[in-house]
Short mmCIF file of C-alpha atoms in Angstrom, two decimals:
data_model
loop_
_atom_site.label_atom_id
_atom_site.label_comp_id
_atom_site.label_asym_id
_atom_site.label_seq_id
_atom_site.Cartn_x
_atom_site.Cartn_y
_atom_site.Cartn_z
CA MET A 257 120.52 94.77 67.35
CA ILE A 258 119.99 98.57 66.15
CA ASN A 259 116.63 100.16 67.78
CA LEU A 260 115.69 103.71 66.56
CA ILE A 261 113.62 105.50 68.71
CA SER A 262 111.57 108.47 67.41
CA GLY A 263 108.57 110.59 68.28
CA PRO A 264 108.04 114.14 67.95
CA ILE A 265 108.99 116.34 70.58
CA CYS A 266 108.75 115.76 74.34
CA SER A 267 107.18 111.87 73.59
CA GLY A 268 108.96 110.28 76.11
CA LYS A 269 111.95 108.57 73.72
CA SER A 270 114.62 108.90 76.54
CA THR A 271 112.35 107.77 78.95
CA TRP A 272 111.65 105.05 77.40
CA ILE A 273 115.07 103.59 76.25
CA LYS A 274 115.92 103.68 80.07
CA ASN A 275 113.10 101.43 80.86
CA ASP A 276 113.66 99.40 77.98
CA MET A 277 117.67 98.74 77.71
CA ARG A 278 120.07 96.91 79.76
CA PRO A 279 121.88 99.49 81.50
CA ASP A 280 125.44 97.32 81.96
CA THR A 281 125.50 96.54 78.42
CA ASP A 282 123.49 98.31 75.44
CA ARG A 283 124.52 102.35 74.33
CA VAL A 284 122.71 104.83 73.17
CA ILE A 285 122.98 107.81 71.08
CA VAL A 286 121.01 111.15 71.32
CA VAL A 287 120.97 112.74 67.79
CA SER A 288 120.68 115.90 69.11
CA ASP A 289 124.54 115.52 70.60
CA VAL A 290 125.25 113.84 67.63
CA VAL A 291 123.72 117.45 65.69
CA ARG A 292 125.12 119.72 68.47
CA ASP A 293 128.80 118.31 67.76
CA ILE A 294 128.60 119.33 63.90
CA VAL A 295 126.46 122.78 64.07
CA LYS A 296 128.46 123.41 67.68
CA SER A 297 125.28 124.99 69.04
CA ASN A 298 122.59 124.25 71.79
CA ASP A 299 120.23 126.83 70.60
CA ARG A 300 116.75 124.69 68.99
CA ARG A 301 116.41 127.00 66.42
CA VAL A 302 119.99 125.62 65.32
CA LEU A 303 119.71 122.28 65.60
CA GLN A 304 116.26 122.20 64.25
CA ASP A 305 117.57 123.87 61.07
CA THR A 306 120.01 120.91 60.08
CA ALA A 307 117.76 119.33 57.60
CA GLU A 308 120.51 118.68 54.84
CA MET A 309 122.81 116.98 57.17
CA ALA A 310 120.66 114.31 57.47
CA GLY A 311 123.67 111.99 55.68
CA ARG A 312 126.21 113.60 58.30
CA ILE A 313 124.08 112.84 60.86
CA ALA A 314 124.07 108.95 59.50
CA ASP A 315 127.88 108.62 58.71
CA LYS A 316 127.73 109.88 62.11
CA ILE A 317 126.06 106.95 63.76
CA THR A 318 126.95 104.78 61.95
CA SER A 319 130.93 105.30 62.62
CA THR A 320 130.11 105.93 66.10
CA ILE A 321 128.57 102.14 66.65
CA LYS A 322 131.04 100.30 63.73
CA SER A 323 133.77 101.56 66.13
CA THR A 324 132.87 99.52 68.84
CA ASP A 325 131.76 96.21 70.27
CA ILE A 326 128.99 95.91 67.88
CA HIS A 327 127.60 93.03 69.68
CA ASN A 328 125.55 95.36 72.00
CA ASP A 329 122.33 96.97 71.51
CA TRP A 330 122.18 100.06 70.76
CA TYR A 331 119.60 102.70 71.10
CA VAL A 332 119.48 105.66 68.66
CA ASP A 333 117.45 108.66 70.50
CA GLY A 334 115.82 111.11 68.79
CA ILE A 335 115.58 110.45 64.53
CA ARG A 336 113.59 112.84 63.03
CA GLN A 337 114.18 112.74 59.46
CA VAL A 338 113.65 109.25 56.99
CA GLU A 339 116.86 109.48 55.16
CA ILE A 340 119.01 108.34 58.72
CA ILE A 341 116.99 105.68 58.80
CA GLU A 342 116.97 104.76 55.56
CA ARG A 343 120.75 104.99 55.95
CA LEU A 344 121.61 102.95 59.10
CA VAL A 345 118.97 100.41 57.90
CA CYS A 346 121.49 100.05 54.70
CA ASN A 347 124.53 99.85 57.10
CA PHE A 348 123.22 97.16 59.67
CA GLY A 349 120.58 95.80 57.87
CA PHE A 350 116.76 95.63 58.17
CA TYR A 351 116.49 92.07 60.30
CA ASN A 352 119.24 94.11 62.46
CA THR A 353 117.26 97.23 63.97
CA ARG A 354 114.37 97.42 64.93
CA LEU A 355 111.98 101.35 64.49
CA LYS A 356 109.82 102.79 67.30
CA TRP A 357 107.81 105.41 67.58
CA ILE A 358 106.58 106.77 70.92
CA ASP A 359 103.78 109.71 70.84
CA PRO A 360 101.07 110.27 74.15
CA GLY A 361 99.38 113.10 72.32
CA LEU A 362 99.92 117.04 71.96
CA ALA A 363 98.16 117.60 75.26
CA GLU A 364 100.59 115.66 76.98
CA ARG A 365 103.80 116.29 75.17
CA GLU A 366 103.46 119.80 75.42
CA LEU A 367 102.72 119.83 79.18
CA ARG A 368 106.24 117.83 79.53
CA TYR A 369 108.17 120.73 77.44
CA ASN A 370 106.92 123.68 79.68
CA LEU A 371 107.47 121.55 82.44
CA ARG A 372 111.22 120.62 81.85
CA ASN A 373 112.21 123.82 81.20
CA ALA A 374 115.35 123.46 79.57
CA GLU A 375 118.01 126.19 78.53
CA LYS A 376 118.38 124.37 74.56
CA ASP A 377 113.97 125.19 74.41
CA LYS A 378 114.69 128.47 75.28
CA SER A 379 114.64 130.16 72.23
CA GLN A 380 111.51 128.37 70.98
CA ASN A 381 107.65 128.27 72.96
CA PHE A 382 106.36 124.70 72.38
CA HIS A 383 103.98 124.95 69.17
CA GLN A 384 107.13 126.59 67.62
CA ALA A 385 109.76 123.95 67.95
CA GLU A 386 106.41 121.00 67.29
CA ILE A 387 106.69 123.33 63.57
CA ALA A 388 110.70 122.84 63.32
CA ASP A 389 110.27 119.31 64.10
CA ASN A 390 107.75 118.83 61.47
CA LYS A 391 109.68 120.67 59.07
CA LEU A 392 112.62 118.00 59.56
CA GLY A 393 110.40 115.35 58.41
CA VAL A 394 109.41 114.02 61.93
CA GLU A 395 106.01 113.07 60.47
CA ASN A 396 107.77 111.14 57.55
CA VAL A 397 109.65 108.88 59.96
CA LYS A 398 105.61 108.17 61.66
CA MET A 399 104.24 106.84 58.18
CA VAL A 400 107.72 104.65 58.02
CA ALA A 401 107.35 103.76 61.29
CA LEU A 402 103.79 102.46 61.36
CA ALA A 403 104.58 100.82 57.90
CA TRP A 404 107.17 98.93 59.53
CA ALA A 405 105.74 97.82 62.30
CA SER A 406 102.73 96.24 59.82
CA LYS A 407 105.51 94.32 58.26
CA ILE A 408 106.78 92.60 60.66
#
């Protein structure tokens, strides 16, 4: 199973994955790590200015999964573009993928952002990061996730 985990910034995606996965067999791909590898930067502004790279990101995720034991469950942490979801579903099939949307609410996410004090967040405050996430299309992913959930 390929688990596509999405949500806005600081929604708890990584924590949800840690609680859901089997650490001995399941594997995680963090989308921001894939992007960081492509753009060779750790700056949030650079990482969020990658809308045109959705195809490359999806291809790299696909090749990573296919190059290992496909029988393990995979978690893809932090998808913010519908095109990535579409490509992964095309590559692995609808019934082999699951899309999970996580969002505890704006106030909780802003608190988490400010408390984590991550190096990658130094170039933007929470609201700037939120706007950049929305430009990538995270709200469109939310609509797809809600529609997906209603079909299952």
